[in-house]
Coordinates of C-alpha atoms in Angstrom, one line a residue:
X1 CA -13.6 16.9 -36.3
X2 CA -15.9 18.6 -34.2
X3 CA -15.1 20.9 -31.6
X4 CA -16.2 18.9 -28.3
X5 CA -13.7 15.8 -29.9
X6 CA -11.1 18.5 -30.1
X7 CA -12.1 19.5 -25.9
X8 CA -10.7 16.1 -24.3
X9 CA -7.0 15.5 -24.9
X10 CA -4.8 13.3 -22.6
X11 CA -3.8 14.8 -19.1
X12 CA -0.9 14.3 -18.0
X13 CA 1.0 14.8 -14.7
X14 CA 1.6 18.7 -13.8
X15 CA 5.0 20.1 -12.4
X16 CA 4.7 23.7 -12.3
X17 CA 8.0 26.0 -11.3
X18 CA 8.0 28.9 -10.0
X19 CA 9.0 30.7 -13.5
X20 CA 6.5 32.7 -14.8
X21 CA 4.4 33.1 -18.2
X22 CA 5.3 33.1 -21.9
X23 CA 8.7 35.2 -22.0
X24 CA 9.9 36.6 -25.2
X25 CA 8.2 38.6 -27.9
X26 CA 5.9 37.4 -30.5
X27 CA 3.8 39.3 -32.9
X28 CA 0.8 36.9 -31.8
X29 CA -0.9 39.2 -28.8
X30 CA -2.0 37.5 -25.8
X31 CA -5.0 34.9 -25.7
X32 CA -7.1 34.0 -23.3
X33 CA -8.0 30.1 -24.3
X34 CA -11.0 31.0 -26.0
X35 CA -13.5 33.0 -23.6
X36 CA -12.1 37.2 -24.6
X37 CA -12.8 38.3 -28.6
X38 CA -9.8 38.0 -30.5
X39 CA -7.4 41.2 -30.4
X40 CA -6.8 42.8 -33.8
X41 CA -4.4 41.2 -35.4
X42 CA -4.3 38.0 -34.3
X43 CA -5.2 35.1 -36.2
X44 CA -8.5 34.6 -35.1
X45 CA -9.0 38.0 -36.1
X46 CA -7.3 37.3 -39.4
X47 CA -4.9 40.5 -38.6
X48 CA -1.3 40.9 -39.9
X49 CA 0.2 38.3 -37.9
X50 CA -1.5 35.7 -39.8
X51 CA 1.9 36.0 -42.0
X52 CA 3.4 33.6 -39.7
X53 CA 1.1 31.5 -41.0
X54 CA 1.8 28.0 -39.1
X55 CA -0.1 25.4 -40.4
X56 CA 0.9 22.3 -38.8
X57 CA 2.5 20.5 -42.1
X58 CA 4.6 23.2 -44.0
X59 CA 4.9 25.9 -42.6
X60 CA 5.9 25.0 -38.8
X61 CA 6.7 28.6 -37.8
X62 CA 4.9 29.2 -34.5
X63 CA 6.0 33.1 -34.4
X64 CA 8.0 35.5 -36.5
X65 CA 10.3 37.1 -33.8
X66 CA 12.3 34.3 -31.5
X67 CA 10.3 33.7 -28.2
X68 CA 10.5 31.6 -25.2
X69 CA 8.1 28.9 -23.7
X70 CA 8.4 28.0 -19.9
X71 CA 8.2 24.3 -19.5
X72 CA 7.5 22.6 -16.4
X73 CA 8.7 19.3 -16.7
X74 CA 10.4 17.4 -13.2
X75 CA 14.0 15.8 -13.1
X76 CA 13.3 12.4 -11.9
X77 CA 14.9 9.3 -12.4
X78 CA 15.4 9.8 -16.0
X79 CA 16.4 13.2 -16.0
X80 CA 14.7 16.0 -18.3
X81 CA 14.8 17.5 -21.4
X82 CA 16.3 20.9 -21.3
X83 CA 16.4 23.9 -24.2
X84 CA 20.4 23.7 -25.3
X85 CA 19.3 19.6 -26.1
X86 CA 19.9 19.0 -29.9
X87 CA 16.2 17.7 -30.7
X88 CA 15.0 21.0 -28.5
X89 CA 17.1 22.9 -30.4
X90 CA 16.3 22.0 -33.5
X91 CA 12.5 22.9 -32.5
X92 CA 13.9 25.9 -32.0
X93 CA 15.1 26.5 -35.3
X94 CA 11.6 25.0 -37.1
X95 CA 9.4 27.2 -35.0
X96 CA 11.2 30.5 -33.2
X97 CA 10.3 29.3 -30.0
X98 CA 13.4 28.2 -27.7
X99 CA 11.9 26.0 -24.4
X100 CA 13.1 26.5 -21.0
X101 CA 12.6 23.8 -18.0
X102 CA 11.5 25.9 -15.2
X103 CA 11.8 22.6 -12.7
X104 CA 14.3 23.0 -10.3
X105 CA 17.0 20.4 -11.5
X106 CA 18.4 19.7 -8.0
X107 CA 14.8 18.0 -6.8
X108 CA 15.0 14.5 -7.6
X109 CA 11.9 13.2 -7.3
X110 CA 8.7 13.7 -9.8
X111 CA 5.5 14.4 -7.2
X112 CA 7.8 16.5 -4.9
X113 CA 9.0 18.9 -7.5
X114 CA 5.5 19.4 -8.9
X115 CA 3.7 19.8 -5.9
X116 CA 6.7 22.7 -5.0
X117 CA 6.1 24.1 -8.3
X118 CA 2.2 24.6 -7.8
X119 CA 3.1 26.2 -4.1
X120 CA 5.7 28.5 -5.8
X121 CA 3.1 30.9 -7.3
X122 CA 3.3 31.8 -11.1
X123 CA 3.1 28.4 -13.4
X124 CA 5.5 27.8 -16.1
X125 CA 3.7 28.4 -19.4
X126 CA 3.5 24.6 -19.7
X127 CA 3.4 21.8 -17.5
X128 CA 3.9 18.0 -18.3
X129 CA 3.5 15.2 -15.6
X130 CA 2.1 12.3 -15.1
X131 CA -1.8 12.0 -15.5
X132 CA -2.0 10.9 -11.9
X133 CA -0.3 13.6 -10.6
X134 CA -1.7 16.5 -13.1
X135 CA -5.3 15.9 -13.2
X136 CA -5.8 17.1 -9.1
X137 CA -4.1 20.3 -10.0
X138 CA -6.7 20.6 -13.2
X139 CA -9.6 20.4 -10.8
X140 CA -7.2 23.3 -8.9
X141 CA -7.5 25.8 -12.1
X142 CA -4.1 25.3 -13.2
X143 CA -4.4 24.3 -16.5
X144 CA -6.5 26.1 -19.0
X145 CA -9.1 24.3 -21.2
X146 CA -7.6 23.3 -24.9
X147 CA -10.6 23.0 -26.7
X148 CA -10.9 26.6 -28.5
X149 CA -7.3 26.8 -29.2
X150 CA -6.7 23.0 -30.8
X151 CA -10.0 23.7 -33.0
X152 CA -8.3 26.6 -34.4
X153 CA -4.6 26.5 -34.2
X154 CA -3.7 22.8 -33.9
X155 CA -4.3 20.2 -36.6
X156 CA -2.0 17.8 -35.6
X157 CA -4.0 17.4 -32.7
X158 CA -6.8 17.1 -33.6
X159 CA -5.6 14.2 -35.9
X160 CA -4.0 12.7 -32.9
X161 CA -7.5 12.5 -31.0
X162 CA -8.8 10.6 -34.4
X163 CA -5.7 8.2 -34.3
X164 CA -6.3 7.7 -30.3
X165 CA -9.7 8.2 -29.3
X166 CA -8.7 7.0 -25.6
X167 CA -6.3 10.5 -25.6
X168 CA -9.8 12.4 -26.0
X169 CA -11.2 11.0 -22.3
X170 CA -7.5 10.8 -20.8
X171 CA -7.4 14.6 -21.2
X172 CA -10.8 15.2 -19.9
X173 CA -11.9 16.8 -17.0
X174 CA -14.9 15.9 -14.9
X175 CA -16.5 19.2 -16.6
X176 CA -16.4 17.8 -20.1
X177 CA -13.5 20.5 -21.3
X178 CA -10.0 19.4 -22.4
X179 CA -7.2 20.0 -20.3
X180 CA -4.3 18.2 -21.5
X181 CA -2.4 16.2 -24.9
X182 CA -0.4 13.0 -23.7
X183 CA 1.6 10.9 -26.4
X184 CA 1.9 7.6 -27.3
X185 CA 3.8 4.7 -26.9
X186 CA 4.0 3.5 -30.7
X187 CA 2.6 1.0 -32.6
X188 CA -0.7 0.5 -34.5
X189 CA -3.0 3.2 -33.5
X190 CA -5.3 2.2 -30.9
X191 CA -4.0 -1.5 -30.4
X192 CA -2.4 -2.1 -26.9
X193 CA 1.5 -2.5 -26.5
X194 CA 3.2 -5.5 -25.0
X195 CA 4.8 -5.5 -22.1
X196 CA 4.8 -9.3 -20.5
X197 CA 4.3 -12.2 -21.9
X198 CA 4.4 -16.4 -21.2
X199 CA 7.7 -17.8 -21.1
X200 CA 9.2 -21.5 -20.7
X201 CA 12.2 -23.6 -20.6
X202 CA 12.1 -24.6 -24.4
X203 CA 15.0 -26.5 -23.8
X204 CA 13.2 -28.8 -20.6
X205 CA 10.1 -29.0 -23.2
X206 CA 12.9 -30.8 -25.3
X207 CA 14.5 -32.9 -23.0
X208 CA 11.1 -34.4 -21.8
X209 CA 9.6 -34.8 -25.5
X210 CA 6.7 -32.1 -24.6
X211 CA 5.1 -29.7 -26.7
X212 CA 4.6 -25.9 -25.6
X213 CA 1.7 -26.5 -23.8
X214 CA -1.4 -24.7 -25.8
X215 CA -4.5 -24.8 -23.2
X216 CA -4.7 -24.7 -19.7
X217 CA -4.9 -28.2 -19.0
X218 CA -1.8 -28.8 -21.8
X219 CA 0.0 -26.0 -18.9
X220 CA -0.7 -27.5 -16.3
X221 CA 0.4 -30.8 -17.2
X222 CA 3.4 -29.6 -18.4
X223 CA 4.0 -28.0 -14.9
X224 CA 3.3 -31.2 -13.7
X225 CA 6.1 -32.4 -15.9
X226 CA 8.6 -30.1 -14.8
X227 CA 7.9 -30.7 -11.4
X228 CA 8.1 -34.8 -11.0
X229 CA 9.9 -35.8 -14.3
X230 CA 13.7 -34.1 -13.1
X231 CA 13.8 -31.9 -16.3
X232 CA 17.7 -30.5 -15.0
X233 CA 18.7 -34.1 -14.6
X234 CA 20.4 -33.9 -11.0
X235 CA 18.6 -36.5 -9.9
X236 CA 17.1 -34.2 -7.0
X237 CA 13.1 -32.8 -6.9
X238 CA 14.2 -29.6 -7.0
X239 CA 12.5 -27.7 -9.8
X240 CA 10.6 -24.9 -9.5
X241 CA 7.7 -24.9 -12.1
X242 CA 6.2 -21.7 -12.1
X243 CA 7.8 -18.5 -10.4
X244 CA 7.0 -14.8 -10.6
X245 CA 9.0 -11.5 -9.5
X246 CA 5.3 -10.1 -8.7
X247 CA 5.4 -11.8 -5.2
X248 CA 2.2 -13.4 -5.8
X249 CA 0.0 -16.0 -7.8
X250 CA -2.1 -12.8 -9.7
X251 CA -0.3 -13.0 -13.0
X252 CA -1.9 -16.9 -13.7
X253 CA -5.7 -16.3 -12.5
X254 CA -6.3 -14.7 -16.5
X255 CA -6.1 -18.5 -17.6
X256 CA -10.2 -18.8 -15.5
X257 CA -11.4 -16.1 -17.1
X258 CA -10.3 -14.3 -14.0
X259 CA -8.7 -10.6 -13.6
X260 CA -6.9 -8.6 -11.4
X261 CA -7.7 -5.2 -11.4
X262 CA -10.6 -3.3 -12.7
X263 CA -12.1 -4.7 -16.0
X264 CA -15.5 -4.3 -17.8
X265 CA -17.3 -7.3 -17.9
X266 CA -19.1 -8.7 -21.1
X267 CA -22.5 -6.7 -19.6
X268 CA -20.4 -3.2 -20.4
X269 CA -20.2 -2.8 -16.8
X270 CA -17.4 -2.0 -14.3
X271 CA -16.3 -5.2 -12.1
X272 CA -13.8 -5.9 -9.2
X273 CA -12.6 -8.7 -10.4
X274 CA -11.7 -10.4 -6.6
X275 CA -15.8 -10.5 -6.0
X276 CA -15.9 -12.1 -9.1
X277 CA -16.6 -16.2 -9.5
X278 CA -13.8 -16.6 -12.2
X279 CA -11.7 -15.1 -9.7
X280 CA -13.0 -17.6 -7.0
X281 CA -12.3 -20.8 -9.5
X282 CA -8.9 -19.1 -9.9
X283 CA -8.0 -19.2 -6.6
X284 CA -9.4 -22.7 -5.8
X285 CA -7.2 -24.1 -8.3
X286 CA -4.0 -22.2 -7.8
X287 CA -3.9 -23.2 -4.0
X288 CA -3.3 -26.5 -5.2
X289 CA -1.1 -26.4 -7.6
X290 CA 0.3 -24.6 -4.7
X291 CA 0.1 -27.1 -2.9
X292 CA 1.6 -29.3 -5.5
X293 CA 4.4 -28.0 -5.7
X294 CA 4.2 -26.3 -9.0
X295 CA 4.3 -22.5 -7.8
X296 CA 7.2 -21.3 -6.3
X297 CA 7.1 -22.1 -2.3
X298 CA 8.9 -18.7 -1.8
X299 CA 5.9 -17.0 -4.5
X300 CA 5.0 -13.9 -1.4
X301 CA 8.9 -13.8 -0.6
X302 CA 11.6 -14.2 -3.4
X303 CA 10.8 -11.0 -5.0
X304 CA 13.0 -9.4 -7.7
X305 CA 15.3 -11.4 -7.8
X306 CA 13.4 -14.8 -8.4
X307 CA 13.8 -15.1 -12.0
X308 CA 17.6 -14.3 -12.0
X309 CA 18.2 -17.0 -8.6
X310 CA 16.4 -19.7 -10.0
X311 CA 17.2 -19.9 -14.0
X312 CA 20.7 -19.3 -12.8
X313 CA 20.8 -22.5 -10.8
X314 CA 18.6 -24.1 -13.6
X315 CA 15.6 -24.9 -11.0
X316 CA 13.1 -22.5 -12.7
X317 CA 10.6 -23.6 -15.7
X318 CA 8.3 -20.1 -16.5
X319 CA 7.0 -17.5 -15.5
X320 CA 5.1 -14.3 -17.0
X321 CA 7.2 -11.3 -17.2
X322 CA 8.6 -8.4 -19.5
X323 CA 9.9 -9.7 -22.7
X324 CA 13.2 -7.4 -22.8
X325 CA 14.5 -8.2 -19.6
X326 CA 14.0 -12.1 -19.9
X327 CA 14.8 -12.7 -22.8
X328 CA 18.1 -11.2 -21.5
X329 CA 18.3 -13.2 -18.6
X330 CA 19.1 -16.0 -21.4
X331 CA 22.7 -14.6 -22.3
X332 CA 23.2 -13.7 -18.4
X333 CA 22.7 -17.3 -17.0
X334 CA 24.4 -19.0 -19.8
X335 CA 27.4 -19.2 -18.1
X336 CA 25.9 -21.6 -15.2
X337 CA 23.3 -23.0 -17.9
X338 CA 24.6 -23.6 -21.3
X339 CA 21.8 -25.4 -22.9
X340 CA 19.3 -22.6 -21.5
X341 CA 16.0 -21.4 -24.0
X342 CA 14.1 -19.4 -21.9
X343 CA 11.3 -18.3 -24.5
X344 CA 8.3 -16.9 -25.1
X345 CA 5.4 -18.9 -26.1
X346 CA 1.7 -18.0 -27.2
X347 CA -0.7 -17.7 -24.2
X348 CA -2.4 -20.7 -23.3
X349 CA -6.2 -21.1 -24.1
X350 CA -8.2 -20.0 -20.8
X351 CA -10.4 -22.6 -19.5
X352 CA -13.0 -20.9 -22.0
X353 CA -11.1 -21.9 -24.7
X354 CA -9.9 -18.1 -25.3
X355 CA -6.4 -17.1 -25.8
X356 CA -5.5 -13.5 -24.7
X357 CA -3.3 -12.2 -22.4
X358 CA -4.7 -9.3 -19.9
X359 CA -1.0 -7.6 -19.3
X360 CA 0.0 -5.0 -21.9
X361 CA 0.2 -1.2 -21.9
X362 CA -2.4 1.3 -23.5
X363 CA -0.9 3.0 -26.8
X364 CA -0.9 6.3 -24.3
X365 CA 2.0 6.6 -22.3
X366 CA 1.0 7.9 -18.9
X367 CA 2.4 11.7 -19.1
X368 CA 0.4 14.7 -20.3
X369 CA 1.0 18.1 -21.0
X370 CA -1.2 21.6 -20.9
X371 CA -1.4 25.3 -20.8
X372 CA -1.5 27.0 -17.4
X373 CA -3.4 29.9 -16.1
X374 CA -0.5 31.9 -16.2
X375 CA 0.5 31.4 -19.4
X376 CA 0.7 34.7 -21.7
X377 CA 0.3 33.5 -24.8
X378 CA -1.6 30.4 -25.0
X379 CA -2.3 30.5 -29.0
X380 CA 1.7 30.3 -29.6
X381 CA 1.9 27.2 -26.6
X382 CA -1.1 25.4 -28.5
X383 CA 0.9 25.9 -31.8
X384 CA 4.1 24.5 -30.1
X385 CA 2.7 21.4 -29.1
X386 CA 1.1 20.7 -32.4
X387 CA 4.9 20.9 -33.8
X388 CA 5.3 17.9 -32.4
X389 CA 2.4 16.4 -33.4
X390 CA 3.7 17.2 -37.2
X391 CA 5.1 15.0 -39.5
X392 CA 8.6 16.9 -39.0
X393 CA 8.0 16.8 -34.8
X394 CA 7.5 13.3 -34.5
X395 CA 10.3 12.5 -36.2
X396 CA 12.6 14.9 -34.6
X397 CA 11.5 13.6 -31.1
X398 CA 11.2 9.9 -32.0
X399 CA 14.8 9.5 -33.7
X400 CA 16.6 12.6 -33.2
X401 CA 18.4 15.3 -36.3
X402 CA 18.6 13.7 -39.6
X403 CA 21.9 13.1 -40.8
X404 CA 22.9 13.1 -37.5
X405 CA 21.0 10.9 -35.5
X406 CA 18.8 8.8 -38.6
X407 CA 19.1 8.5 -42.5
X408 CA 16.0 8.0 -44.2
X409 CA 16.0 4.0 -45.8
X410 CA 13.3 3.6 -48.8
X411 CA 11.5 6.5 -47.2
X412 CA 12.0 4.8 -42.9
X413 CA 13.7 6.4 -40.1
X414 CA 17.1 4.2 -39.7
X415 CA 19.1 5.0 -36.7
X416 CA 22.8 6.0 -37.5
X417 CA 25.9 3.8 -36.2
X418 CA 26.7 7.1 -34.1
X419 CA 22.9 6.6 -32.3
X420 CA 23.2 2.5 -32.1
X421 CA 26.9 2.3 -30.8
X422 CA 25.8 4.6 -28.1
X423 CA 27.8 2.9 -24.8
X424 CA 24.7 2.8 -22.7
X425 CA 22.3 1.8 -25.8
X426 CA 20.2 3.4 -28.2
X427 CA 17.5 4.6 -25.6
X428 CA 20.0 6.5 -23.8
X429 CA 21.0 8.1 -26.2
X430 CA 17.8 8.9 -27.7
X431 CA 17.6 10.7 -23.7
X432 CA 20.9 12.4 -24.1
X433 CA 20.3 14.2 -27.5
X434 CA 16.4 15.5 -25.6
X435 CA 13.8 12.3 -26.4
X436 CA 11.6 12.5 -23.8
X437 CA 7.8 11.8 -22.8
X438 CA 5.9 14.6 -24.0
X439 CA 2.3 14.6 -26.8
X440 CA 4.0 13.3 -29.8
X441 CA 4.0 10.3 -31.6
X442 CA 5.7 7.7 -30.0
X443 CA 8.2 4.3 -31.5
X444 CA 9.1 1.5 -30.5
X445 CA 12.5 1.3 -32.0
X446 CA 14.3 2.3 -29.1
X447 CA 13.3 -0.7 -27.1
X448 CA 13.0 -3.2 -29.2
X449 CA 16.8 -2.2 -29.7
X450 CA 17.7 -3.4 -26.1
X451 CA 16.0 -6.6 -27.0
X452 CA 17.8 -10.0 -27.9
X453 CA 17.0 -12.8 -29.6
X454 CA 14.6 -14.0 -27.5
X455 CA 13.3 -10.6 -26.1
X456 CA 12.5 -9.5 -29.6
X457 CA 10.5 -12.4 -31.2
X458 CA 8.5 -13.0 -27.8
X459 CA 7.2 -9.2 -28.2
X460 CA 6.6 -9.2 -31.9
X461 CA 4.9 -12.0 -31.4
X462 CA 2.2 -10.7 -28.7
X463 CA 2.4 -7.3 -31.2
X464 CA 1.0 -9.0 -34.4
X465 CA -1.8 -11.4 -32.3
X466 CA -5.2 -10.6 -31.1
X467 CA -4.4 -11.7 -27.5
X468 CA -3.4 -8.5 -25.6
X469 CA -6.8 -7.4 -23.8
X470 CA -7.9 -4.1 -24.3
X471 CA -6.9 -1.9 -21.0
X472 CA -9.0 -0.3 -18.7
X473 CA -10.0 3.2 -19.7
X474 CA -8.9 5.9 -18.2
X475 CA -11.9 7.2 -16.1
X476 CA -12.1 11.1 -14.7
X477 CA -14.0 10.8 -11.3
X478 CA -15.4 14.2 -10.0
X479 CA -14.5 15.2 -6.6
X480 CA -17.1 13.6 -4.9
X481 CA -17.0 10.5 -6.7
X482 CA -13.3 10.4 -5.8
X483 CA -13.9 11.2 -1.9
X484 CA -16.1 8.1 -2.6
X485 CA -13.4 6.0 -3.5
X486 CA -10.8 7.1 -1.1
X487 CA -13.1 6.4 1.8
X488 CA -13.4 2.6 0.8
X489 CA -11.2 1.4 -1.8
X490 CA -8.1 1.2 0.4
X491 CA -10.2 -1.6 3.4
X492 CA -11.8 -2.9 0.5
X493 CA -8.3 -4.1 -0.9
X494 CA -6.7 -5.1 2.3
X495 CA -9.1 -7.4 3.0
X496 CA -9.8 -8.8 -0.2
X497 CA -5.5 -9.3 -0.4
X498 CA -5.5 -10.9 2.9
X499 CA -8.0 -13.5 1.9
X500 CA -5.8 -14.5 -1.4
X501 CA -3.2 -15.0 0.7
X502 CA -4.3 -17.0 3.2
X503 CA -6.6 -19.0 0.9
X504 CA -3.9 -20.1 -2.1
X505 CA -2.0 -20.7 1.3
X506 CA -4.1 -22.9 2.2
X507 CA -5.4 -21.8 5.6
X508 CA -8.9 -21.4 4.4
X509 CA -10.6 -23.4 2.0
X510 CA -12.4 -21.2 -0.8
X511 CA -15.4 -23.1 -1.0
X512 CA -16.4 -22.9 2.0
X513 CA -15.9 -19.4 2.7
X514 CA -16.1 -17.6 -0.7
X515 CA -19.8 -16.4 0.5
X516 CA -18.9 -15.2 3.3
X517 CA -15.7 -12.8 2.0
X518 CA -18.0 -11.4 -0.6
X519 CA -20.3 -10.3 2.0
X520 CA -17.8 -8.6 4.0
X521 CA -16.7 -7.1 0.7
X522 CA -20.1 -5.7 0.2
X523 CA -20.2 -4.3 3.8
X524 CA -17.3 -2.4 3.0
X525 CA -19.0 -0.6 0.5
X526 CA -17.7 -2.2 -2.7
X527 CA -21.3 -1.5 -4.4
X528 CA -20.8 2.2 -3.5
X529 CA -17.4 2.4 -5.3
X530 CA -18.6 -0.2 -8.5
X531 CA -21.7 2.9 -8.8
X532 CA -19.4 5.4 -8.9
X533 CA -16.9 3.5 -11.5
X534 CA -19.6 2.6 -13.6
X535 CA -20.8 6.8 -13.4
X536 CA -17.4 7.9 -14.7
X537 CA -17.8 4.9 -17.1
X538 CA -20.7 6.2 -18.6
X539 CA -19.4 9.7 -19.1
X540 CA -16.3 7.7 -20.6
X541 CA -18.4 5.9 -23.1
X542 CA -20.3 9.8 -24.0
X543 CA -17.0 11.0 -24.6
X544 CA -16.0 8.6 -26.8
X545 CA -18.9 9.1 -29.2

């Protein structure tokens, strides 16, 4: 692997505390990240220490004498991992390094306790945070670059950038050095991970003799169905066809070809997809099955708590949402709906004839860790993370202590009853035992856990197809490129959002006016920020080769 792969890991989003550099003793001296000759001694020097020998597979021994790593990572909603935790401890005892969360525990929320952290002076050794958040503070200098150290101390790592070539750019900075390691989400390396998916009243399919509907037409005409053919036999009109907890129509424009956020087009190019003509066809359409009746009257207002409202009083018929949570909504709403099957069903072929779905999750989950500028040791930090990188590390932070938390089945991870009895489930108490976000190698165990019946087969099914769309890369914008996009992108939105609105409303008619709206998109500058997406597209597509 060469070394400039080895250069762009995933950033992640940086909490620093106010605690200070490596604490602790270890017979590694200082390093610098790569820039200062190697002291005598050291293992780039091949000195005495290398008898610590850690090697990423075998021997996971970061440093002979017991030392201590800083760790900045913020106690938000989830909580934190913290160094007396069973799975930190048990790092502990693999590689002589105890962890220590320098974030200050009583500061609730994420961006707030990282952006008191930076203030505070002196950086934790190292800091994990959302990508978001952490790649300002690497254009700051608070995070050293990684590529020197994972070359030569981190194999894992480097085999982690080969698995997820996407990790490479995430970690990136506009300079072209790496910054940061982020983790994944689980799964097949490199294929998306669901999140959402089609669903429909199975059980209204039945009563009315229908098929799930396999095209768009096939959808629609089963909305159509729903809507005039009284598929809760009370007599009344009163069905709801299509609903959403998204307070808008956006989740159905994929079935024209249409998106809704950033996407490369089949050109290789960067597009906003509400300039776009699939997006215009879209929209046409959906103000009248609006208009219809099939959508939701209530679609901009009804809000979280559509889905539960309207299967409950057996007026809803689908909707596009998260597969663990609706399949649940099954077993919660059986008590006013007996007969309910609220399940998931392939997505419909687009009016191209093409089945995908464009809602999923990248195989990198959004936080990232690095090295700070402050950090005193930064060969033994590089080491550390690649523990968990290691065949021993992921399995420690994906399913906990063997013989404690897991037993090994025909050579698989198999939670214990201890771990799946857990009162508040299995991914709570993966969280109280010290399973949290950081660069390892992620599974999918835990949720698919929470999962019933339906939950489960709806996301295995959109795991083992070809339908989930590959996500948007994650693109590093310099600092004028991002003043760029700041200036506009917020006008260029509004407006475009107000037009949806009052087009699928029906207050202006698309045709008509479509022209028009794109030009005032243009005015706003919308070529300007498409030039500078397509720039940190190109650099994207560089890194990647």
């Amino acid at each position: 692997m060469n070394k400039k792969l080895c250069t762009m890991a995933l950033a992640s989003g940086l909490a620093v505390s106010a605690l200070g550099g490596c604490s602790g003793s270890s017979t590694e001296p200082a390093a610098t990240g790569g820039s200062a000759s190697p002291a005598a001694g050291s293992p780039a020097a091949g000195g005495a220490a290398q008898a610590v020998g850690y090697n990423g597979k075998d021997n996971l021994k970061v440093s002979e004498a017991p030392m201590t790593l800083t760790l900045f990572y913020a106690f938000g909603a989830n909580g934190a991992p913290k160094g007396d935790m069973p799975i930190w401890k048990k790092a502990a005892e693999f590689t002589n390094v105890s962890m220590k969360n320098a974030a200050n525990e009583s500061v609730s929320d994420e961006k707030q306790s990282f952006n008191t952290m930076m203030a505070a002076g002196k950086l934790p050794d190292l800091i994990q945070a959302q990508r978001v958040t952490l790649n300002p503070a690497i254009a700051q200098g608070a995070l050293i670059p990684l590529d020197d150290l994972i070359a030569k101390h981190a194999p894992n790592i480097q085999q982690f950038m080969k698995d997820y070539p996407d990790a490479v750019n995430a970690g990136t900075g506009p300079d072209g050095k790496l910054y940061s390691v982020a983790g994944s989400l689980g799964g097949k390396p490199g294929d998306n991970v669901p999140s959402s998916g089609f669903f429909i009243r199975q059980d209204w399919l039945k009563k009315l003799n229908l098929k799930a509907p396999t095209t768009l037409q096939e959808y629609k005409d089963v909305l159509y169905a729903f809507r005039n053919n009284d598929p809760n036999g009370n007599g009344k009109k009163d069905e709801i066809p299509y609903f959403t907890r998204d307070k808008g129509f956006w989740t159905l424009v994929q079935l024209w070809g249409a998106h809704v956020s950033w996407y490369i087009g089949a050109d290789d190019k960067v597009h906003y997809p509400k300039a776009e003509p699939e997006y215009k066809a879209a929209l046409k359409e959906l103000a009248q099955w609006y208009k219809d009746g099939l959508i939701d009257p209530e679609i901009f207002t009804r809000g979280s708590q559509a889905r539960q409202f309207l299967l409950g009083n057996d007026t809803g018929g689908a909707t596009i949402d998260w597969f663990a949570s609706t399949g649940a909504i099954n077993d919660t709403v059986r008590p006013q709906v007996p007969n309910i099957d609220f399940a998931a069903i392939a997505p419909p072929a687009d009016v191209n004839g093409k089945v995908k779905h464009i809602y999923s999750r990248t195989p990198l989950h959004i936080y990232s860790w690095g090295i700070s500028k402050d950090c005193k040791d930064p060969v033994a930090a590089i080491k550390y993370m690649d523990f968990f990188m290691s065949e021993k590390g992921k399995l420690l932070m994906g399913y906990g202590i063997e013989g404690e938390d897991y037993t090994l089945v025909n050579g698989k991870p198999a939670p214990t009853s201890k771990a799946l009895g857990n009162p508040g489930g299995y991914p709570q108490y993966l969280r109280s035992i010290g399973v949290y976000e950081i660069g390892s190698y992620g599974n999918l165990d835990g949720e698919l856990s929470t999962m019933n019946k339906q939950g489960k087969e709806g996301f295995v099914m959109y795991q083992s197809s070809k339908w989930l769309e590959k996500a948007f890369p994650e693109l590093v914008f310099t600092a004028s490129e991002r003043q760029v996009i700041d200036a506009n992108i917020a006008n260029i939105n509004a407006n475009a959002d107000e037009y949806d609105q009052s087009a699928f409303l029906g207050a202006k008619d698309v045709e008509a006016t479509w022209e028009k709206h794109v030009d005032e998109l243009k005015k706003m500058n919308l070529q300007a920020v498409l030039d500078v997406y397509n720039s940190a597209y190109a650099r994207y597509k560089a890194t990647l080769k």
